[in-house]
Coordinates of C-alpha atoms and ligand atoms in Angstrom, one line a residue:
Chain J
X1 CA 14.2 -1.0 -35.9
X2 CA 14.5 -0.7 -39.7
X3 CA 18.3 -0.9 -40.0
X4 CA 18.5 1.5 -43.0
X5 CA 15.8 3.9 -42.1
X6 CA 16.1 4.5 -38.3
X7 CA 13.5 6.8 -36.8
X8 CA 15.3 9.3 -34.7
X9 CA 14.0 12.1 -32.4
X10 CA 16.5 15.0 -31.9
X11 CA 16.5 17.6 -29.0
X12 CA 18.2 20.9 -29.2
X13 CA 18.2 23.5 -26.3
X14 CA 21.8 24.9 -26.4
X15 CA 20.5 28.6 -26.8
X16 CA 17.1 30.1 -27.1
X17 CA 15.4 27.7 -29.4
X18 CA 13.6 24.6 -28.0
X19 CA 13.9 22.2 -31.0
X20 CA 12.5 18.8 -31.4
X21 CA 13.1 17.2 -34.9
X22 CA 12.0 13.9 -36.3
X23 CA 14.2 12.2 -39.0
X24 CA 13.7 8.9 -40.7
X25 CA 17.0 7.7 -42.2
X26 CA 17.9 10.7 -44.3
X27 CA 14.5 12.3 -44.5
X28 CA 13.1 15.1 -42.4
X29 CA 9.6 14.3 -41.2
X30 CA 9.1 17.3 -39.0
X31 CA 11.0 20.0 -37.2
X32 CA 9.2 21.6 -34.3
X33 CA 10.7 24.7 -32.8
X34 CA 9.6 27.0 -30.0
X35 CA 11.7 30.1 -29.8
X36 CA 12.0 32.5 -26.8
X37 CA 13.6 35.1 -29.0
X38 CA 10.8 37.7 -28.4
X39 CA 11.4 37.4 -24.7
X40 CA 15.1 38.1 -25.1
X41 CA 14.5 41.1 -27.5
X42 CA 13.3 43.1 -24.5
X43 CA 16.7 42.5 -22.9
X44 CA 18.8 43.3 -26.1
X45 CA 20.3 39.9 -26.1
X46 CA 19.8 36.2 -25.0
X47 CA 19.3 36.0 -21.2
X48 CA 20.4 32.4 -20.2
X49 CA 17.9 32.2 -17.3
X50 CA 15.0 33.4 -19.4
X51 CA 16.0 30.8 -22.1
X52 CA 16.2 27.9 -19.6
X53 CA 12.8 28.7 -18.2
X54 CA 11.3 28.9 -21.6
X55 CA 12.9 25.5 -22.5
X56 CA 11.2 23.8 -19.5
X57 CA 7.7 25.3 -20.5
X58 CA 8.1 24.5 -24.1
X59 CA 9.6 20.9 -23.8
X60 CA 6.5 18.7 -23.7
X61 CA 4.4 20.8 -26.1
X62 CA 7.2 20.7 -28.6
X63 CA 7.6 17.0 -28.3
X64 CA 3.9 16.6 -28.8
X65 CA 3.8 18.8 -31.9
X66 CA 6.9 17.1 -33.4
X67 CA 5.4 13.7 -33.1
X68 CA 1.8 14.7 -34.1
X69 CA 3.0 16.7 -37.2
X70 CA 5.5 13.9 -38.2
X71 CA 2.7 11.3 -37.9
X72 CA 4.6 9.0 -35.6
X73 CA 4.1 7.5 -32.2
X74 CA 6.9 7.9 -29.6
X75 CA 7.0 4.1 -29.1
X76 CA 8.1 3.7 -32.7
X77 CA 11.2 5.8 -32.3
X78 CA 14.5 3.9 -32.8
X79 CA 16.8 6.3 -31.1
X80 CA 17.0 9.6 -29.4
X81 CA 19.7 12.2 -30.0
X82 CA 20.3 15.4 -27.9
X83 CA 22.7 18.3 -28.0
X84 CA 25.1 17.7 -25.1
X85 CA 27.2 20.8 -25.9
X86 CA 28.5 23.3 -26.5
X87 CA 26.0 26.0 -25.4
X88 CA 24.4 27.7 -22.4
X89 CA 24.9 25.3 -19.5
X90 CA 21.5 25.7 -17.9
X91 CA 19.7 25.6 -21.2
X92 CA 21.6 22.4 -22.3
X93 CA 20.7 20.6 -19.1
X94 CA 16.8 20.9 -19.9
X95 CA 17.3 19.2 -23.2
X96 CA 19.7 16.6 -21.9
X97 CA 17.5 15.7 -19.0
X98 CA 14.4 15.5 -21.3
X99 CA 16.1 13.3 -23.8
X100 CA 17.4 11.0 -21.1
X101 CA 14.0 10.8 -19.5
X102 CA 12.5 9.8 -22.8
X103 CA 15.3 7.3 -23.4
X104 CA 14.5 5.6 -20.0
X105 CA 10.7 5.9 -20.3
X106 CA 10.8 4.2 -23.8
X107 CA 13.9 2.0 -23.3
X108 CA 15.6 3.5 -26.4
X109 CA 19.3 4.2 -27.1
X110 CA 20.5 7.8 -26.5
X111 CA 23.2 9.7 -28.4
X112 CA 24.6 12.8 -26.9
X113 CA 26.0 14.8 -29.8
X114 CA 27.9 18.0 -30.6
X115 CA 26.0 21.0 -31.6
X116 CA 28.4 22.0 -34.3
X117 CA 28.5 18.6 -35.8
X118 CA 24.7 18.7 -36.0
X119 CA 24.9 22.0 -37.9
X120 CA 27.0 20.0 -40.5
X121 CA 24.8 16.9 -40.5
X122 CA 21.5 18.8 -41.1
X123 CA 22.3 19.3 -44.8
X124 CA 21.9 15.6 -45.2
X125 CA 18.2 15.8 -44.9
X126 CA 18.3 18.8 -47.4
X127 CA 20.8 17.7 -50.1
X128 CA 21.4 14.1 -49.4
X129 CA 24.7 12.3 -48.2
X130 CA 27.4 14.5 -47.1
X131 CA 30.4 14.4 -49.4
X132 CA 33.5 13.1 -47.5
X133 CA 35.5 15.2 -46.7
X134 CA 33.5 18.4 -46.5
X135 CA 34.7 21.7 -45.4
X136 CA 32.1 23.4 -43.2
X137 CA 31.9 27.0 -42.1
X138 CA 29.6 27.5 -39.2
X139 CA 28.6 31.2 -38.5
X140 CA 26.1 32.2 -36.0
X141 CA 25.7 34.3 -32.9
X142 CA 27.5 31.7 -30.9
X143 CA 30.1 30.2 -33.4
X144 CA 32.4 31.1 -36.2
X145 CA 34.3 28.1 -37.2
X146 CA 36.1 26.5 -40.2
X147 CA 35.9 22.7 -39.9
X148 CA 37.4 19.9 -41.9
X149 CA 34.9 17.0 -41.8
X150 CA 36.2 13.7 -43.0
X151 CA 33.3 11.9 -41.2
X152 CA 30.5 13.8 -39.4
X153 CA 29.8 11.0 -37.0
X154 CA 33.3 10.8 -35.5
X155 CA 36.0 12.8 -37.2
X156 CA 35.8 16.6 -37.2
X157 CA 39.0 18.8 -37.2
X158 CA 38.9 22.5 -36.4
X159 CA 40.9 24.7 -38.8
X160 CA 40.1 28.0 -37.2
X161 CA 37.5 29.9 -35.4
X162 CA 36.8 33.5 -34.2
X163 CA 39.4 34.9 -31.7
X164 CA 36.9 37.4 -30.3
X165 CA 33.2 38.0 -31.3
X166 CA 31.1 35.5 -33.3
X167 CA 30.0 36.6 -36.6
X168 CA 26.4 36.8 -35.6
X169 CA 27.4 38.9 -32.5
X170 CA 29.0 41.5 -34.8
X171 CA 25.7 41.7 -36.6
X172 CA 23.9 42.2 -33.3
X173 CA 26.3 44.9 -32.1
X174 CA 26.3 46.8 -35.4
X175 CA 22.5 46.6 -35.5
X176 CA 22.5 48.3 -32.1
X177 CA 24.8 51.0 -33.3
X178 CA 22.5 51.6 -36.2
X179 CA 19.4 51.6 -34.1
X180 CA 18.0 48.3 -35.6
X181 CA 16.3 45.7 -33.4
X182 CA 17.6 42.5 -32.0
X183 CA 18.5 40.0 -33.4
X184 CA 20.5 42.1 -35.8
X185 CA 21.2 39.7 -38.7
X186 CA 17.9 39.8 -40.5
X187 CA 17.5 43.6 -40.0
X188 CA 21.0 44.4 -41.4
X189 CA 20.4 42.0 -44.4
X190 CA 17.1 43.8 -45.2
X191 CA 18.4 47.4 -44.8
X192 CA 21.6 46.6 -46.7
X193 CA 19.6 45.8 -49.8
X194 CA 19.0 49.5 -50.3
X195 CA 22.7 50.4 -49.6
X196 CA 26.0 50.6 -51.4
X197 CA 28.3 47.7 -50.5
X198 CA 31.5 49.7 -51.5
X199 CA 30.5 53.0 -50.0
X200 CA 32.7 52.5 -47.0
X201 CA 35.9 50.4 -46.9
X202 CA 35.7 48.7 -43.5
X203 CA 38.6 46.6 -42.3
X204 CA 38.8 42.9 -43.0
X205 CA 40.3 41.3 -39.8
X206 CA 43.1 38.8 -40.0
X207 CA 43.5 38.9 -43.7
X208 CA 46.8 40.4 -44.4
X209 CA 50.6 39.8 -43.7
X210 CA 51.6 38.1 -40.5
X211 CA 48.0 37.6 -39.5
X212 CA 47.5 35.3 -42.5
X213 CA 50.4 33.2 -41.1
X214 CA 49.4 33.1 -37.5
X215 CA 45.6 33.2 -37.9
X216 CA 45.3 31.7 -41.3
X217 CA 41.8 30.3 -40.8
X218 CA 40.7 32.3 -37.8
X219 CA 38.4 35.2 -37.7
X220 CA 38.1 38.5 -35.8
X221 CA 35.1 40.8 -35.8
X222 CA 35.7 42.9 -32.9
X223 CA 37.8 45.5 -34.8
X224 CA 35.3 45.7 -37.5
X225 CA 32.4 46.3 -35.1
X226 CA 34.6 49.1 -33.4
X227 CA 35.3 50.6 -36.8
X228 CA 31.7 50.8 -37.8
X229 CA 30.8 52.4 -34.4
X230 CA 33.5 55.0 -34.7
X231 CA 32.6 55.8 -38.3
X232 CA 28.9 56.3 -37.2
X233 CA 29.9 58.4 -34.2
X234 CA 32.1 60.7 -36.4
X235 CA 29.2 61.3 -38.8
X236 CA 26.9 62.2 -35.8
X237 CA 29.6 64.3 -34.3
X238 CA 29.8 66.3 -37.6
X239 CA 26.1 66.7 -37.5
X240 CA 25.6 64.7 -40.7
X241 CA 22.9 62.1 -41.3
X242 CA 24.1 58.5 -40.9
X243 CA 23.5 56.6 -44.2
X244 CA 22.3 53.6 -42.4
X245 CA 21.8 51.4 -45.5
X246 CA 25.3 52.2 -46.8
X247 CA 26.8 51.4 -43.4
X248 CA 24.8 48.1 -43.2
X249 CA 25.7 47.1 -46.7
X250 CA 29.4 48.0 -46.3
X251 CA 29.7 46.2 -43.0
X252 CA 28.0 43.1 -44.3
X253 CA 30.3 43.2 -47.3
X254 CA 33.3 43.2 -45.0
X255 CA 32.1 40.2 -43.0
X256 CA 31.1 38.1 -46.0
X257 CA 34.3 38.9 -47.8
X258 CA 36.5 37.6 -45.0
X259 CA 34.3 34.6 -44.4
X260 CA 34.0 33.4 -48.0
X261 CA 37.7 34.3 -48.7
X262 CA 39.0 32.1 -45.8
X263 CA 36.5 29.3 -46.5
X264 CA 37.6 29.0 -50.2
X265 CA 41.3 29.2 -49.2
X266 CA 40.7 26.4 -46.7
X267 CA 39.1 24.2 -49.4
X268 CA 42.0 24.8 -51.8
X269 CA 44.7 24.2 -49.2
X270 CA 43.1 21.0 -47.9
X271 CA 42.1 19.8 -51.4
X272 CA 38.4 19.7 -50.6
X273 CA 35.8 20.1 -53.3
X274 CA 32.8 20.7 -51.1
X275 CA 31.9 23.7 -49.0
X276 CA 28.9 23.7 -46.6
X277 CA 27.8 26.7 -44.7
X278 CA 25.5 26.6 -41.7
X279 CA 24.5 28.6 -38.6
X280 CA 22.2 31.5 -38.4
X281 CA 24.4 33.9 -40.4
X282 CA 24.2 31.5 -43.3
X283 CA 20.6 32.8 -43.7
X284 CA 22.3 36.1 -44.8
X285 CA 21.5 36.7 -48.4
X286 CA 24.7 38.5 -49.3
X287 CA 26.8 35.7 -47.8
X288 CA 24.9 33.1 -49.8
X289 CA 25.3 35.0 -53.0
X290 CA 29.0 35.8 -52.5
X291 CA 29.8 32.2 -51.5
X292 CA 28.0 31.0 -54.6
X293 CA 30.0 33.3 -56.9
X294 CA 33.3 32.4 -55.4
X295 CA 32.7 28.7 -55.2
X296 CA 31.7 28.7 -58.9
X297 CA 34.9 30.5 -59.8
X298 CA 36.9 28.0 -57.7
X299 CA 35.1 24.9 -59.0
X300 CA 33.8 24.1 -55.5
X301 CA 30.4 22.7 -54.9
X302 CA 28.5 24.8 -52.4
X303 CA 25.8 23.4 -50.1
X304 CA 23.7 25.6 -47.9
X305 CA 20.6 24.3 -46.1
X306 CA 17.5 26.5 -46.3
X307 CA 17.5 29.2 -43.8
X308 CA 15.2 27.5 -41.3
X309 CA 17.6 24.6 -41.1
X310 CA 20.7 26.9 -40.7
X311 CA 19.5 28.3 -37.4
X312 CA 19.4 26.1 -34.3
X313 CA 16.8 23.3 -34.6
X314 CA 16.0 19.8 -33.5
X315 CA 16.1 18.4 -37.0
X316 CA 19.9 18.8 -37.1
X317 CA 20.3 16.8 -34.1
X318 CA 18.0 14.1 -35.3
X319 CA 19.9 14.1 -38.7
X320 CA 23.1 13.5 -36.8
X321 CA 21.6 10.9 -34.6
X322 CA 20.3 9.0 -37.6
X323 CA 23.8 9.0 -39.0
X324 CA 25.1 7.7 -35.7
X325 CA 22.6 4.9 -36.0
X326 CA 23.3 4.1 -39.7
X327 CA 27.1 4.0 -39.1
X328 CA 26.6 1.7 -36.1
X329 CA 28.1 4.0 -33.5
X330 CA 27.8 2.9 -29.8
X331 CA 25.0 4.9 -27.9
X332 CA 26.1 7.3 -25.1
X333 CA 25.9 6.4 -21.5
X334 CA 22.9 7.6 -19.6
X335 CA 25.0 9.7 -17.3
X336 CA 26.4 11.7 -20.1
X337 CA 26.9 15.3 -19.0
X338 CA 25.7 18.6 -20.6
X339 CA 29.1 20.1 -21.5
X340 CA 28.8 23.8 -22.1
X341 CA 32.3 24.0 -23.6
X342 CA 32.3 20.7 -25.6
X343 CA 35.2 20.9 -28.0
X344 CA 34.1 20.6 -31.7
X345 CA 36.4 17.6 -32.2
X346 CA 34.3 15.6 -29.8
X347 CA 31.3 14.6 -31.9
X348 CA 29.7 12.4 -29.3
X349 CA 29.5 12.6 -25.5
Chain N
X1 CA -0.7 2.2 -8.5
X2 CA 3.0 2.8 -9.0
X3 CA 4.3 6.4 -8.4
X4 CA 7.7 7.6 -9.6
X5 CA 9.0 10.5 -7.5
X6 CA 11.8 12.9 -8.5
X7 CA 13.2 15.7 -6.4
X8 CA 16.2 17.9 -7.4
X9 CA 15.6 21.0 -5.4
X10 CA 18.3 20.3 -2.7
X11 CA 21.8 18.8 -2.7
X12 CA 20.1 15.4 -3.0
X13 CA 19.2 14.2 -6.4
X14 CA 16.6 11.7 -5.3
X15 CA 14.2 9.3 -7.0
X16 CA 11.7 6.8 -5.5
X17 CA 9.1 4.3 -6.5
X18 CA 6.0 3.8 -4.4
X19 CA 3.2 1.3 -4.9
X20 CA 1.7 -1.8 -3.5
X21 CA 4.5 -3.9 -2.4
X22 CA 7.0 -1.5 -3.8
X23 CA 9.3 0.9 -2.0
X24 CA 12.5 1.7 -3.9
X25 CA 14.6 4.8 -3.6
X26 CA 18.0 6.0 -4.9
X27 CA 19.8 9.2 -4.0
X28 CA 23.0 10.9 -4.9
X29 CA 24.4 13.9 -3.0
X30 CA 25.8 16.2 -5.7
X31 CA 24.9 20.0 -5.7
X32 CA 25.9 20.3 -9.5
X33 CA 25.4 17.0 -11.4
X34 CA 21.6 16.9 -11.6
X35 CA 21.4 16.3 -15.3
X36 CA 23.9 13.5 -15.1
X37 CA 22.3 11.6 -12.2
X38 CA 18.6 11.6 -12.5
X39 CA 18.0 9.2 -15.3
X40 CA 20.5 6.6 -14.0
X41 CA 18.8 6.8 -10.7
X42 CA 15.3 6.1 -12.2
X43 CA 16.7 3.1 -14.0
X44 CA 18.3 1.9 -10.8
X45 CA 15.0 2.2 -8.9
X46 CA 13.0 0.4 -11.6
X47 CA 15.6 -2.4 -11.6
X48 CA 15.7 -2.8 -7.9
X49 CA 12.0 -3.0 -7.7
X50 CA 11.8 -5.3 -10.6
X51 CA 9.4 -3.0 -12.6
X52 CA 9.4 -1.6 -16.0
X53 CA 8.6 2.0 -17.1
X54 CA 5.3 0.9 -18.6
X55 CA 4.1 -0.1 -15.1
X56 CA 4.4 3.4 -13.7
X57 CA 1.0 4.9 -13.3
X58 CA 1.9 8.4 -12.2
X59 CA 4.9 10.8 -11.7
X60 CA 5.5 13.2 -8.8
X61 CA 8.1 16.0 -9.0
X62 CA 9.3 18.4 -6.3
X63 CA 8.2 21.9 -7.4
X64 CA 11.1 23.4 -5.4
X65 CA 11.8 26.1 -4.4
X66 CA 15.5 25.3 -5.2
X67 CA 18.4 26.5 -7.2
X68 CA 17.0 26.9 -10.7
X69 CA 19.2 24.8 -12.9
X70 CA 19.0 21.7 -10.7
X71 CA 15.3 22.3 -10.0
X72 CA 14.5 22.2 -13.7
X73 CA 16.3 19.0 -14.4
X74 CA 14.0 17.1 -12.0
X75 CA 10.9 18.8 -13.3
X76 CA 11.6 18.3 -17.0
X77 CA 12.6 14.6 -16.3
X78 CA 9.2 14.0 -14.6
X79 CA 7.2 15.8 -17.3
X80 CA 8.8 14.0 -20.2
X81 CA 8.6 10.7 -18.5
X82 CA 4.9 11.2 -17.8
X83 CA 4.3 12.3 -21.4
X84 CA 6.1 9.3 -22.8
X85 CA 4.2 6.9 -20.7
X86 CA 0.9 8.7 -21.0
X87 CA 0.4 9.1 -17.2
X88 CA -0.3 12.2 -15.1
X89 CA 2.4 14.2 -13.5
X90 CA 1.9 16.0 -10.2
X91 CA 3.8 18.7 -8.3
X92 CA 4.5 18.9 -4.6
X93 CA 6.3 21.8 -2.8
X94 CA 9.7 20.3 -1.9
X95 CA 9.7 22.0 1.4
X96 CA 6.7 20.0 2.5
X97 CA 8.7 16.8 2.1
X98 CA 11.3 18.2 4.5
X99 CA 8.7 19.2 7.0
X100 CA 7.0 15.8 6.8
X101 CA 10.4 14.2 7.6
X102 CA 11.1 16.5 10.4
X103 CA 7.7 16.2 12.1
X104 CA 8.4 12.9 14.0
X105 CA 11.5 14.5 15.4
X106 CA 9.8 17.6 16.8
X107 CA 6.4 16.4 17.7
X108 CA 3.3 18.6 18.0
X109 CA 4.6 22.1 17.6
X110 CA 5.7 24.5 14.9
X111 CA 8.8 24.0 12.8
X112 CA 10.7 25.9 10.1
X113 CA 12.2 24.6 6.9
X114 CA 15.1 26.6 5.5
X115 CA 17.1 25.4 2.4
X116 CA 20.1 26.8 0.6
X117 CA 18.9 29.4 -2.0
X118 CA 22.6 30.4 -2.8
X119 CA 23.5 34.1 -2.7
X120 CA 23.4 34.0 1.2
X121 CA 19.7 33.5 1.2
X122 CA 17.3 30.6 2.2
X123 CA 14.1 29.3 0.8
X124 CA 11.8 28.9 3.7
X125 CA 8.3 28.2 5.0
X126 CA 6.8 27.6 8.5
X127 CA 4.8 24.6 9.4
X128 CA 2.5 23.3 12.2
X129 CA 2.9 19.6 13.2
X130 CA -0.5 18.3 14.2
X131 CA -2.2 15.0 15.1
X132 CA -4.8 13.6 12.6
X133 CA -7.2 12.8 15.4
X134 CA -7.2 12.2 19.2
X135 CA -7.4 8.4 18.9
X136 CA -4.2 8.1 17.0
X137 CA -1.8 10.6 18.7
X138 CA 1.2 9.0 17.1
X139 CA 0.0 9.9 13.6
X140 CA 1.3 13.4 12.7
X141 CA 0.7 15.5 9.8
X142 CA 2.3 18.8 8.8
X143 CA 0.4 21.9 7.6
X144 CA 2.2 24.7 5.8
X145 CA 1.5 28.1 7.5
X146 CA 3.3 30.3 5.0
X147 CA 3.9 30.5 1.4
X148 CA 7.4 29.5 0.4
X149 CA 9.7 32.6 0.3
X150 CA 13.3 33.5 -0.3
X151 CA 15.1 35.9 2.1
X152 CA 18.3 36.6 3.9
X153 CA 18.2 34.6 7.1
X154 CA 18.7 37.7 9.2
X155 CA 15.5 39.2 7.7
X156 CA 13.4 36.3 9.2
X157 CA 11.6 37.2 12.4
X158 CA 13.6 36.2 15.5
X159 CA 10.7 33.9 16.7
X160 CA 10.7 32.1 13.3
X161 CA 14.4 31.5 13.2
X162 CA 14.3 30.1 16.7
X163 CA 11.9 27.3 15.7
X164 CA 13.3 23.7 15.1
X165 CA 14.7 24.0 11.6
X166 CA 15.0 21.4 8.9
X167 CA 17.0 21.8 5.7
X168 CA 20.6 23.0 5.1
X169 CA 19.8 26.6 6.4
X170 CA 21.3 25.7 9.9
X171 CA 24.3 24.1 8.3
X172 CA 25.0 27.3 6.3
X173 CA 24.0 29.8 9.0
X174 CA 24.4 28.0 12.4
X175 CA 24.3 31.3 14.4
X176 CA 21.0 32.4 12.8
X177 CA 19.2 29.1 12.9
X178 CA 20.2 27.8 16.4
X179 CA 17.8 24.9 16.6
X180 CA 18.8 22.5 13.9
X181 CA 17.0 19.2 13.1
X182 CA 19.1 16.7 11.3
X183 CA 16.9 16.5 8.2
X184 CA 19.0 18.1 5.4
X185 CA 17.7 17.2 2.0
X186 CA 14.6 16.1 0.3
X187 CA 13.8 12.4 0.1
X188 CA 11.8 11.4 -3.0
X189 CA 10.2 8.5 -1.0
X190 CA 8.6 11.1 1.4
X191 CA 7.5 13.2 -1.7
X192 CA 5.9 10.1 -3.1
X193 CA 4.0 9.4 0.2
X194 CA 2.8 13.0 0.4
X195 CA 1.6 12.8 -3.2
X196 CA -0.3 9.6 -2.5
X197 CA -2.1 11.2 0.5
X198 CA -3.1 14.3 -1.6
X199 CA -4.2 12.1 -4.5
X200 CA -6.4 10.1 -2.1
X201 CA -7.8 13.4 -0.8
X202 CA -8.6 14.5 -4.4
X203 CA -6.2 17.4 -4.2
X204 CA -5.2 19.2 -7.4
X205 CA -1.3 19.1 -7.6
X206 CA -0.1 21.3 -10.5
X207 CA 3.6 21.1 -11.7
X208 CA 4.9 24.6 -11.2
X209 CA 8.5 25.4 -10.7
X210 CA 8.8 27.7 -7.7
X211 CA 11.6 30.1 -8.7
X212 CA 10.6 32.9 -6.3
X213 CA 13.1 35.1 -8.1
X214 CA 13.0 36.8 -11.4
X215 CA 15.8 36.2 -13.9
X216 CA 18.8 38.4 -13.3
X217 CA 18.7 40.8 -16.2
X218 CA 17.6 44.3 -17.0
X219 CA 15.5 45.0 -19.9
X220 CA 16.9 47.6 -22.3
X221 CA 14.2 50.0 -20.9
X222 CA 15.2 49.4 -17.4
X223 CA 18.9 49.9 -18.2
X224 CA 17.9 53.2 -19.9
X225 CA 16.2 54.3 -16.8
X226 CA 19.2 53.8 -14.5
Ligands
ZN401 ZN1 24.1 26.8 -33.4

């Protein structure tokens, strides 16, 4: 292998995207994704068994597409990386089994890696080497975490996370209340552009008094979701039209206000100059704009990968795998498990 | 020819290699750890046979039916291995392998295969055990008489439940399957032998997971109709 430019294939199947990414060193060659999101839309949410079946069907075609579009041959790959957790157990197992099989068939080293660490590492292929330490905020339908990252390949510390719903979940649930389709994030973002962000003063969970002591860097979105739904019900009960755009914009404002406020505070208190945002909610236009404003005001450098790399994908796993190789980390054992509740502090399985 | 066979449809996670002068197999009994065990078992088989992955000329997977999560691990392992080595991947109904192992124990008559489908149900199919021709009465073959199905054991006809039964059905429901044969789990070596026969016979063997149940979830439309 070329020691400074390892060619790594990354597998991601922790939720509903079958991702196979190809990274050479710190360069993304191709990111192939097959999503089963349309199948889940009929159910109003991700159905684990539907996702797992789709992963099995999509696996080989996605590998084929990744290698073809990247212009590489499988035998030239230096290492294989795979999301070993956290995520949906049955879905993870498809990717883990596929990656292991490839490792055995090709005789290549395998790295089982943490999904959240990969969300952090992916920005390396977008904006270059990760500043150390970085403060990472990961927000999606499955996670809402603030992480202190001294070294993405082996040292990640959790500062806080959601104590109830994930941020993306709140978007899905509020979208349902407003009669918008699943997944809710993009639809709320779109509708909110026509709305007034300060029309309704929705609650900012865990941001005051005792909560700021006990849950300093944690999040709670369940109360916000309930407040939105009560507010809408009250309007309907009064026979008044629901100002969907204003509700969407005000809800979005409350979420992004809490997220960015806590992220900046974490940067300040831990003396970190760099904030990175990842996960599906990082595609939200208001979150990106507010984070930029507040980082500029606080003298913090903000990094957000392009939306396609914020959502789950194989490139992020390949990006972390390449870092593992570059930093000389020992490969994982071939009997590594799929760990649905893998802690974020465990970067490698 | 060197066939790599994998089955994860029963409690056995089982891998075998079959070819001229090669007969290696490795099996672990573990109803949960499929994704952990399969790849190490492949390595172990290759090592014990002194072969490399590049020498494998074809892959066979058990199509099930079997508990979904475990079943998929074996199938995706086979599909990816075949793709990586550029060799064909074939599928065989896993119940057929149990029937083939049970045949010598029951002789020329019918038998039943009933495996654990969880949720108090079994995956099952009926088979006839026959001789190939009159001159070699000791050579038995099995022929599947019914499509694989999933049911509660009590819902099977009485005469079917009374047949000699392979698989873990009789272990789980001894009162309902009184005639147990001591063949419990699939052996990949048998799967490989069946695949070789069928390949020789020019049979088409698509890889197709036999789920036999739809995912447990209601669409928003179905929820609304309730
Ligand atoms: Zn994610």
